[in-house]
PDB file of C-alpha atoms in Angstrom:
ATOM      1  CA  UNK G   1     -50.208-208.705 -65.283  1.00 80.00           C
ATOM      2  CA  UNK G   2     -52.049-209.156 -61.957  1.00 92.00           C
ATOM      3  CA  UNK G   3     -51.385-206.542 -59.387  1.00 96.00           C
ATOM      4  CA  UNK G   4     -49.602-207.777 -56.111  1.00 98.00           C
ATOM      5  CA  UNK G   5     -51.239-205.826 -52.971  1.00 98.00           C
ATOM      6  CA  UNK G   6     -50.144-206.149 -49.271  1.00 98.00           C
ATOM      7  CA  UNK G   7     -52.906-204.834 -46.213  1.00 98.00           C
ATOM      8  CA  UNK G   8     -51.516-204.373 -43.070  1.00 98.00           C
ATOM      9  CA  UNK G   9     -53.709-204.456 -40.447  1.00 96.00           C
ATOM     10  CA  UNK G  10     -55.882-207.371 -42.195  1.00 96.00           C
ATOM     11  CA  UNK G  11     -57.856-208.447 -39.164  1.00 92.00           C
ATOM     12  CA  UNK G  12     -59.868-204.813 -38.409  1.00 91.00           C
ATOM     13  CA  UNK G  13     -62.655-204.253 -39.610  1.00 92.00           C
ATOM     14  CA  UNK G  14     -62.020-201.893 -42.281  1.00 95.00           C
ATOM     15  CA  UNK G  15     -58.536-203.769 -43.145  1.00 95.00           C
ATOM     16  CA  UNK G  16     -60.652-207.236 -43.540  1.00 95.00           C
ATOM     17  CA  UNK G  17     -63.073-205.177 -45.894  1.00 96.00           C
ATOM     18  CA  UNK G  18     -60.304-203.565 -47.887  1.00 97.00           C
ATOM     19  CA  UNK G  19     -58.282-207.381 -47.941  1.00 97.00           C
ATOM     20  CA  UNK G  20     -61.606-208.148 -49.816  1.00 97.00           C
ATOM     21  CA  UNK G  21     -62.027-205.106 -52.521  1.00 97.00           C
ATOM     22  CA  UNK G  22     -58.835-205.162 -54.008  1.00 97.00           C
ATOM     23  CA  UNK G  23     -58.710-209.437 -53.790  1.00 97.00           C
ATOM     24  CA  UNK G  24     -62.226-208.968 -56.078  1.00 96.00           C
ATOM     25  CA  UNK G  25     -60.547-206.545 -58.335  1.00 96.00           C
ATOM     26  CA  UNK G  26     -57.972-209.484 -59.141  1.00 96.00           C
ATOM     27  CA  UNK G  27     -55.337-208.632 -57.648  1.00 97.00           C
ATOM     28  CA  UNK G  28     -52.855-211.049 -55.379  1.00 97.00           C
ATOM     29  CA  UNK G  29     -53.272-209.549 -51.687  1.00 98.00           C
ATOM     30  CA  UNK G  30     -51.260-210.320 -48.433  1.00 98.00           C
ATOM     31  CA  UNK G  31     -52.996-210.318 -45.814  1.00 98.00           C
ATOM     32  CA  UNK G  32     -51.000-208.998 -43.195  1.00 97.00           C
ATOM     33  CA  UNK G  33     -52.218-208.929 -39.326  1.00 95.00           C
ATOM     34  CA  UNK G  34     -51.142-209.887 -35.765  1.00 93.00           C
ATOM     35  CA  UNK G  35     -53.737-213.172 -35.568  1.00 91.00           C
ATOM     36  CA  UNK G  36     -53.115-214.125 -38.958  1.00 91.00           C
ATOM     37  CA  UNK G  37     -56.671-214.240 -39.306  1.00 84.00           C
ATOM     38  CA  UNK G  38     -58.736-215.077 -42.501  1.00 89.00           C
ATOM     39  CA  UNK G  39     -62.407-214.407 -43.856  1.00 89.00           C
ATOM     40  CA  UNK G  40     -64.902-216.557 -45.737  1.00 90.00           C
ATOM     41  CA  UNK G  41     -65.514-214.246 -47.976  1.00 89.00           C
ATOM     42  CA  UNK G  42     -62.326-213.826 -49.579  1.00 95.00           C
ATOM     43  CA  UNK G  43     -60.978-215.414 -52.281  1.00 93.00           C
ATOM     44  CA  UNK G  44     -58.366-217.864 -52.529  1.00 94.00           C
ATOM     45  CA  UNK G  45     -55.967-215.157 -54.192  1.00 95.00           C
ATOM     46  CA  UNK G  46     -55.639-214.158 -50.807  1.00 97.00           C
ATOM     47  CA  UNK G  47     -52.342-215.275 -48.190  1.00 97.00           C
ATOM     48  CA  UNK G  48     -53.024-214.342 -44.861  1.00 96.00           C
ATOM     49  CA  UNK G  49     -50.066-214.023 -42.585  1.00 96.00           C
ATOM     50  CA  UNK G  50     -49.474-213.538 -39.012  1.00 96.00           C
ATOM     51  CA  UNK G  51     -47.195-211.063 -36.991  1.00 95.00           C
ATOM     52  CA  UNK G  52     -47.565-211.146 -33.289  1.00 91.00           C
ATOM     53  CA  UNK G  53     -45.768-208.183 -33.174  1.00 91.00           C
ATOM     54  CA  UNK G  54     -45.339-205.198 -35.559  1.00 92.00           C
ATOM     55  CA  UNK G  55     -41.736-204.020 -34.209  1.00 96.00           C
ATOM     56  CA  UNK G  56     -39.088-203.359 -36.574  1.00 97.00           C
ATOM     57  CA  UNK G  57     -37.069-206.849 -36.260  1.00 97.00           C
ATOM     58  CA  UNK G  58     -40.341-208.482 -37.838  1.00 97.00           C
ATOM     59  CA  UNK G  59     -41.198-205.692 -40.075  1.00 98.00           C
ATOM     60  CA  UNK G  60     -37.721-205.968 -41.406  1.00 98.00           C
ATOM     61  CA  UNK G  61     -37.938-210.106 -41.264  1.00 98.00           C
ATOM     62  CA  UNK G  62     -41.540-209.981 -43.919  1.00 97.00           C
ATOM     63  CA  UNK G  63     -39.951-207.543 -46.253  1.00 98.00           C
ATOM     64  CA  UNK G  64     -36.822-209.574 -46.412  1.00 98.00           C
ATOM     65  CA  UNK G  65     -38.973-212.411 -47.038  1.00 97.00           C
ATOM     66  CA  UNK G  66     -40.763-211.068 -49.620  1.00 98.00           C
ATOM     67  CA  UNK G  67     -37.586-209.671 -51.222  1.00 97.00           C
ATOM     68  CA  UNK G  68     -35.826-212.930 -51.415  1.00 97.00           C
ATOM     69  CA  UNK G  69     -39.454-214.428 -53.325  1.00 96.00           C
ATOM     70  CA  UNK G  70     -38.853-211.882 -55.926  1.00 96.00           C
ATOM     71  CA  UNK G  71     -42.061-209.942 -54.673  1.00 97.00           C
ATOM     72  CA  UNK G  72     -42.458-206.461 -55.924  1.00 98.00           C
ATOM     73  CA  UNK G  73     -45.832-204.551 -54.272  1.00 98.00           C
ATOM     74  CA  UNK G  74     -47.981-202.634 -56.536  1.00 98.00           C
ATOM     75  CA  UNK G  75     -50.538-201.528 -53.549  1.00 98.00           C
ATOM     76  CA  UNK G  76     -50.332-201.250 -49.737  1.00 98.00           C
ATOM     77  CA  UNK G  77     -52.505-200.250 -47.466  1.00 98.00           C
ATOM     78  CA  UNK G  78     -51.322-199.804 -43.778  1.00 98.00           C
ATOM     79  CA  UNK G  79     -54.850-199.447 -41.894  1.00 96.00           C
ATOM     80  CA  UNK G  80     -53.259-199.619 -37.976  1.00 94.00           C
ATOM     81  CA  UNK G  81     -54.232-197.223 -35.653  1.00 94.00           C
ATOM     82  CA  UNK G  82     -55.504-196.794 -32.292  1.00 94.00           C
ATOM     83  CA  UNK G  83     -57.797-194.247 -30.383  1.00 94.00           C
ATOM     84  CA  UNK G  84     -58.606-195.625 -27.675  1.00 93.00           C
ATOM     85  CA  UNK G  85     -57.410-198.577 -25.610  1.00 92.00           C
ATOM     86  CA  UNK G  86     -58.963-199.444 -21.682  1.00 89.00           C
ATOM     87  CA  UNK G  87     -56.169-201.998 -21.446  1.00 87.00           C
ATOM     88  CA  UNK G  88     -53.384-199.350 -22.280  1.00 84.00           C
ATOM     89  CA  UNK G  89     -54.580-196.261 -20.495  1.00 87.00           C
ATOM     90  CA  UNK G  90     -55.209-194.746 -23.968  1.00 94.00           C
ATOM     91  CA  UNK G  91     -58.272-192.757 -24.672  1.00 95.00           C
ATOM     92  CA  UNK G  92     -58.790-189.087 -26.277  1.00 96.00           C
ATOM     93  CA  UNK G  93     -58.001-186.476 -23.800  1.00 97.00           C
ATOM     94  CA  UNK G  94     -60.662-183.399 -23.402  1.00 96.00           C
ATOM     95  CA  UNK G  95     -58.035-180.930 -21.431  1.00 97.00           C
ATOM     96  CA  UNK G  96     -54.786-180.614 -20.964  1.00 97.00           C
ATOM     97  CA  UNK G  97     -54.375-181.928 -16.935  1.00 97.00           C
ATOM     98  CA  UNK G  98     -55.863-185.451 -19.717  1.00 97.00           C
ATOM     99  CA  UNK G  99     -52.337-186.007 -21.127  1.00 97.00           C
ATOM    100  CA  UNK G 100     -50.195-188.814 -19.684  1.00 96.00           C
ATOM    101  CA  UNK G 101     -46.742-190.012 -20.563  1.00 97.00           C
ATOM    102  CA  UNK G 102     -47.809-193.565 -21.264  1.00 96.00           C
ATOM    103  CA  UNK G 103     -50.747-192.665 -23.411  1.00 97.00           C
ATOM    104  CA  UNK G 104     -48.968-190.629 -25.580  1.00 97.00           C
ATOM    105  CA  UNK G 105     -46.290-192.898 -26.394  1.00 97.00           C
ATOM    106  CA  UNK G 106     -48.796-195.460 -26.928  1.00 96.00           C
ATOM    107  CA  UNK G 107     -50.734-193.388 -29.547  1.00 97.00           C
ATOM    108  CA  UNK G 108     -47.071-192.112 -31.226  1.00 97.00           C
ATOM    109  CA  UNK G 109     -46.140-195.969 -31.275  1.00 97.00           C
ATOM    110  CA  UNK G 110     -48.876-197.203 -32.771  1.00 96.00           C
ATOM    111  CA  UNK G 111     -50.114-194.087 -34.854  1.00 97.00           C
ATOM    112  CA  UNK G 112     -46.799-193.055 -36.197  1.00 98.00           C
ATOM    113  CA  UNK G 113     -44.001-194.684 -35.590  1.00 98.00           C
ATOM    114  CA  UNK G 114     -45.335-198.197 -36.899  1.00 97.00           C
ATOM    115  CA  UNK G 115     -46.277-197.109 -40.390  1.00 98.00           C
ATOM    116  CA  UNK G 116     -43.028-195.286 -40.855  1.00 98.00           C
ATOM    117  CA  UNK G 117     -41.196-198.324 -40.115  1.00 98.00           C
ATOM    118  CA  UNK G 118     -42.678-200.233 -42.788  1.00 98.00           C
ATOM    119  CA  UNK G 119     -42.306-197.204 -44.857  1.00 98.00           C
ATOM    120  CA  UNK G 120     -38.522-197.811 -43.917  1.00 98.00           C
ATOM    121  CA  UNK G 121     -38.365-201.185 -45.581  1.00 98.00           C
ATOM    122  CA  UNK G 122     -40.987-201.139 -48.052  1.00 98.00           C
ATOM    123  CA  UNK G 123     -39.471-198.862 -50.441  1.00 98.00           C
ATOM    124  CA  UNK G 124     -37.294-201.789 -51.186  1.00 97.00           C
ATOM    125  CA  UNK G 125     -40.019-204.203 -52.465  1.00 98.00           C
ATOM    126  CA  UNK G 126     -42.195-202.013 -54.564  1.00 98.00           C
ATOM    127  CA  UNK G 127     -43.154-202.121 -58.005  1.00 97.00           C
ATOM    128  CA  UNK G 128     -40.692-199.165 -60.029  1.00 95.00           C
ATOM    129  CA  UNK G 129     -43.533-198.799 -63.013  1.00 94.00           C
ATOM    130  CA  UNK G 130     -46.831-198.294 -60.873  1.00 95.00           C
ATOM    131  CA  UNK G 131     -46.488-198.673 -56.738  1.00 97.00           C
ATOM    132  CA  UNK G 132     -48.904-196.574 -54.385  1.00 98.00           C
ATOM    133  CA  UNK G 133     -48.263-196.651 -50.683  1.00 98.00           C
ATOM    134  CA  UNK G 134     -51.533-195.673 -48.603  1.00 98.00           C
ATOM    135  CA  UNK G 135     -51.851-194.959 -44.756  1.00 98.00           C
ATOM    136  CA  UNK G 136     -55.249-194.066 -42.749  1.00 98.00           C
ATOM    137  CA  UNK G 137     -54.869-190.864 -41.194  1.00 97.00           C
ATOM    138  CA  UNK G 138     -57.370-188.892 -40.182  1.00 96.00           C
ATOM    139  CA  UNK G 139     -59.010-185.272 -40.516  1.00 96.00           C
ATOM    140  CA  UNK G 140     -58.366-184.349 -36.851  1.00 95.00           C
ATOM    141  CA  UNK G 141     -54.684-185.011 -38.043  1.00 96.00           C
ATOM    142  CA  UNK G 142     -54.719-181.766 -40.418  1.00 97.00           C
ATOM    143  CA  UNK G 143     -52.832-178.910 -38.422  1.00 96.00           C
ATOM    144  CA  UNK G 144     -54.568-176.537 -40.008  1.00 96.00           C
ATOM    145  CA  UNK G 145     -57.956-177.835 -39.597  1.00 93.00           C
ATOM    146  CA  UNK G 146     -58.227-177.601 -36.085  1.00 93.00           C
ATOM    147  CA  UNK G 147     -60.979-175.252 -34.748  1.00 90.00           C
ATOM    148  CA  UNK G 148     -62.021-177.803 -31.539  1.00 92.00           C
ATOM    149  CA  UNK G 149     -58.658-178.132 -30.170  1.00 95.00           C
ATOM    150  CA  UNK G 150     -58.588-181.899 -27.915  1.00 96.00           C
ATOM    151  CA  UNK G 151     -57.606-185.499 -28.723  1.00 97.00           C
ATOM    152  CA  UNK G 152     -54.095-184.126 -28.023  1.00 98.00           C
ATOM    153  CA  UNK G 153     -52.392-187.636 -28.599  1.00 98.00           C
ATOM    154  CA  UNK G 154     -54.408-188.650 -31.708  1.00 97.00           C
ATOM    155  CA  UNK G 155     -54.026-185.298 -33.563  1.00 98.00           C
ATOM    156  CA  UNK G 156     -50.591-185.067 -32.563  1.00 98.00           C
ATOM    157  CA  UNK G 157     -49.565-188.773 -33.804  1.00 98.00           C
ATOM    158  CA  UNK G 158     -51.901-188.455 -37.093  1.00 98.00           C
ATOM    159  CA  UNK G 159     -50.177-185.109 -37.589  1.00 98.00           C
ATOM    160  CA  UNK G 160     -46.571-186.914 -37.332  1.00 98.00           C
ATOM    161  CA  UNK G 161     -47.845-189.621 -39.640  1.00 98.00           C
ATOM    162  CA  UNK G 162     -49.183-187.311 -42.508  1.00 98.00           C
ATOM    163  CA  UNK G 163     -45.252-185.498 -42.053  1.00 98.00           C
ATOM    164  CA  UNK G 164     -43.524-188.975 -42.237  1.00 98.00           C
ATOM    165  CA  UNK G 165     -45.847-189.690 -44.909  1.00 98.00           C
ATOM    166  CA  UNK G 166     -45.430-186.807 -46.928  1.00 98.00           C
ATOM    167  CA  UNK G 167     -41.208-186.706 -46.623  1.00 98.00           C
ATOM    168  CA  UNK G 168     -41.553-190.639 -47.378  1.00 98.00           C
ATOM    169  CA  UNK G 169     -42.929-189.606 -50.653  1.00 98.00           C
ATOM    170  CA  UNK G 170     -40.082-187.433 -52.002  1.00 97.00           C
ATOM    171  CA  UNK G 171     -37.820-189.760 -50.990  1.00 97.00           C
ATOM    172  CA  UNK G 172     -39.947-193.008 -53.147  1.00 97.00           C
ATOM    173  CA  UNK G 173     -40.253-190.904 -56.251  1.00 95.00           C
ATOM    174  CA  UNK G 174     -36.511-190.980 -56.204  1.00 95.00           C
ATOM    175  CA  UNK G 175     -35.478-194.459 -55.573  1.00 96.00           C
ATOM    176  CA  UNK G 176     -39.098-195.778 -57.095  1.00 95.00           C
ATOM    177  CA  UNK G 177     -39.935-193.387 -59.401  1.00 88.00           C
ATOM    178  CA  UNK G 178     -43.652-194.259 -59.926  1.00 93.00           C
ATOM    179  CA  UNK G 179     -44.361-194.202 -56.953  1.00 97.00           C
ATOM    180  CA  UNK G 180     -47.896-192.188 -54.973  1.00 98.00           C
ATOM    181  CA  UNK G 181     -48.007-192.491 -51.332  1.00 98.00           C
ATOM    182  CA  UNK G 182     -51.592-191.093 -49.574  1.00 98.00           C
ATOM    183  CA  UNK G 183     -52.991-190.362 -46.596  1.00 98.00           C
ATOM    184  CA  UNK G 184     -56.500-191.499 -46.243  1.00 98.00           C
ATOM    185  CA  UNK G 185     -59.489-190.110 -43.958  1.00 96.00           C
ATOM    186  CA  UNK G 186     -62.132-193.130 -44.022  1.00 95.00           C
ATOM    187  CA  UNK G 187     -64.638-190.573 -42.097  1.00 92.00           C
ATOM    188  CA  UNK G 188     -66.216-192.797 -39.113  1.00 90.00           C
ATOM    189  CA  UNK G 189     -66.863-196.145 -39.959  1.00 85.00           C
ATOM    190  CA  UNK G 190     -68.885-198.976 -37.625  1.00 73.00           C
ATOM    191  CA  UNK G 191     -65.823-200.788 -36.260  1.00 63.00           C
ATOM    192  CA  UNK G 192     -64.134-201.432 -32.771  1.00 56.00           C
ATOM    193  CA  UNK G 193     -62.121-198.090 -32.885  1.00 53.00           C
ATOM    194  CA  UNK G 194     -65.329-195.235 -33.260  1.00 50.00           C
ATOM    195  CA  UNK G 195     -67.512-197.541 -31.326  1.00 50.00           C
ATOM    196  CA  UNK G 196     -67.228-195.497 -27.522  1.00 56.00           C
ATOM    197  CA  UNK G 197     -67.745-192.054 -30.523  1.00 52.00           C
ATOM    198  CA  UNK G 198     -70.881-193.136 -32.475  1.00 49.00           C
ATOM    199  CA  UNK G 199     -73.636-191.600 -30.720  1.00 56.00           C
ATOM    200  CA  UNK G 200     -73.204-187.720 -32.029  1.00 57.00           C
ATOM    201  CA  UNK G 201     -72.770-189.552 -35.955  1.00 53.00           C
ATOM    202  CA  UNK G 202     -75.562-188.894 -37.818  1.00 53.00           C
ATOM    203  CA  UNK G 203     -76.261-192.193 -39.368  1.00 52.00           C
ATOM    204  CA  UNK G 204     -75.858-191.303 -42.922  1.00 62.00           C
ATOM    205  CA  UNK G 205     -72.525-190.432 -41.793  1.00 68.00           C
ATOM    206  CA  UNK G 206     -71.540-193.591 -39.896  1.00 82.00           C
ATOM    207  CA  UNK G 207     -70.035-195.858 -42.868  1.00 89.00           C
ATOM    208  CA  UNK G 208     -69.832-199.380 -43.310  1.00 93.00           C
ATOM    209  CA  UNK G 209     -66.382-200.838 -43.803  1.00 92.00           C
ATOM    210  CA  UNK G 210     -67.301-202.144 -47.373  1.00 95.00           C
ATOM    211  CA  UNK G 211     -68.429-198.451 -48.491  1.00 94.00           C
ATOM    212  CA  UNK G 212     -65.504-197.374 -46.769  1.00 95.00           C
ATOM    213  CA  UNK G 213     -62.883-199.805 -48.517  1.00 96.00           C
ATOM    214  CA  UNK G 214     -64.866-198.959 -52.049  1.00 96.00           C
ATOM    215  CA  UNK G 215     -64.463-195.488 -51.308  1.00 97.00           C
ATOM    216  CA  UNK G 216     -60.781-196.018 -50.637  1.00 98.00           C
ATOM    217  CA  UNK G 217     -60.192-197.854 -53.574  1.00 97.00           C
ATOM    218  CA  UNK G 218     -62.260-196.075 -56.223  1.00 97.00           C
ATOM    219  CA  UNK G 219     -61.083-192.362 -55.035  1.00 98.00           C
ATOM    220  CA  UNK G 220     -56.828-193.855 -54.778  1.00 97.00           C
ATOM    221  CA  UNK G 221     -57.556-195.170 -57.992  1.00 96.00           C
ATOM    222  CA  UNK G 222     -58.330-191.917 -59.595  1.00 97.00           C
ATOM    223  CA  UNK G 223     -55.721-190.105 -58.134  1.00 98.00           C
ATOM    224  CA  UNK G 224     -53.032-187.384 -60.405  1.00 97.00           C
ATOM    225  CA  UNK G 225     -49.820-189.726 -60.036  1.00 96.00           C
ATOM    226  CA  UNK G 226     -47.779-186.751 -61.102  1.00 95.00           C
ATOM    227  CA  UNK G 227     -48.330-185.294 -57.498  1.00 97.00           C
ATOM    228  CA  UNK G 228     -46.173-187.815 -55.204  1.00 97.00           C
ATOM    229  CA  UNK G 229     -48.363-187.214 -51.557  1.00 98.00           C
ATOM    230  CA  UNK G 230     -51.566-186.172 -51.567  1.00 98.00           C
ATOM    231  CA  UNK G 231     -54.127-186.304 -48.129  1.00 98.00           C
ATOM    232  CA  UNK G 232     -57.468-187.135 -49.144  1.00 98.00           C
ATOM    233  CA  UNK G 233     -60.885-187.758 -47.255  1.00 97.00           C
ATOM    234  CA  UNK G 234     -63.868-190.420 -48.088  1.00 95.00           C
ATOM    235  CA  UNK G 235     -65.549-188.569 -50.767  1.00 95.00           C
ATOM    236  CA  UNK G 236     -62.272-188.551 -52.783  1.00 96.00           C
ATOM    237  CA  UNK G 237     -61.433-184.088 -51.257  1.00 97.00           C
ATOM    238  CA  UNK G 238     -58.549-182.495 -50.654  1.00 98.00           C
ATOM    239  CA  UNK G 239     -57.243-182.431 -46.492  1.00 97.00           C
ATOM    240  CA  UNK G 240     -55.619-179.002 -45.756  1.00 97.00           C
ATOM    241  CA  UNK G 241     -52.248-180.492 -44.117  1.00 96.00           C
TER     242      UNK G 241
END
């Protein structure tokens, strides 16, 4: 039975790579992004569809949609995120006196607050015998792995997702039963988002989003399903929460 996956987030550059590994693994995929933007080089098993704006009115819309098709989700992947945005004020803060009001509802928005939402409604459209749920986070979210200090708005909001991510999960393995939801360092990878952050990356550390979405997809894959949450990194280790 072919595997039905939804990517959120489908137009980045890792979400356009990861659209395209699990599409060549056979399954269905959703493509799932604000342009409803498509690639040449994925297959026609792939739907792209737009949402201008991922609030919870059209979150709640697409899941009822997909509901009332009969759709049950064996995969998602929620790749949105933001670290730094000119437009919005938003960029990583180096001291204290760096924190704003604006920027850090902007990171909590996107960073947190979005993902949980469709955490909210998806739990009603996944697959009961084999669903996994997984969200990029990021190492600088792990409280305990914090020797730098910094970045106050982009720990703080990756730090809230991995918590909303991690309570999600008891609550799926009750109402879904198989269910696995992970949080998913990707390391730095060439896209928009680590471009202003690339010159101190050794290059053999600076990914591509196609080793990045293999990496993603191999390490998931291989994951103990009898642990509900697990936080994860690139080369398939253990995050300290």
């Amino acid at each position: 039975m072919t595997n039905k996956t939804l990517i959120i987030g489908a137009s980045g550059g890792i979400g356009r790579a990861i659209v395209k590994r699990y599409a060549d693994n056979g399954d269905e995929v959703i493509a799932v992004s604000r342009s409803g933007a498509t690639d040449d080089s994925w297959p026609n098993t792939v739907t792209a569809k737009a949402m201008t704006e991922h609030n919870e009115t059209n979150i709640a819309a697409f899941v009822d949609e997909l509901k009332s098709q009969g759709t049950t989700l064996n995969n998602v992947v929620i790749t949105t995120g933001v670290l730094q945005n000119d437009e919005l004020g938003v960029k990583p803060e180096k001291r204290l006196e760096d924190m704003n009001e604006s920027a850090l509802t902007s990171y909590f928005a996107v960073n947190s607050i979005i993902p949980a939402l469709w955490l909210k409604y998806l739990v009603n459209v996944m697959d009961k015998n084999h669903s996994t749920v997984v969200c990029l986070s990021a190492r600088v979210g792990s409280i305990s792995d914090n020797g730098f200090g910094g970045w106050y708005g982009y720990r703080a909001s990756k730090a809230a997702l991995n918590m909303l991510v991690k309570t999600a999960s008891i609550e799926y393995k009750r109402r879904v039963k198989n269910a696995m939801l992970v949080c998913y360092h990707p390391g730095t990878v060439d896209t928009g988002l680590s471009k202003p952050f690339q010159k101190n990356v050794a290059a053999k550390k600076l990914f591509t989003p196609e080793f990045t979405a293999d990496q993603l997809f191999t390490h998931v894959s291989k994951l103990d399903r009898d642990q509900i949450c697990h936080f994860i990194d690139w080369d398939g280790e253990v995050v300290t929460w």
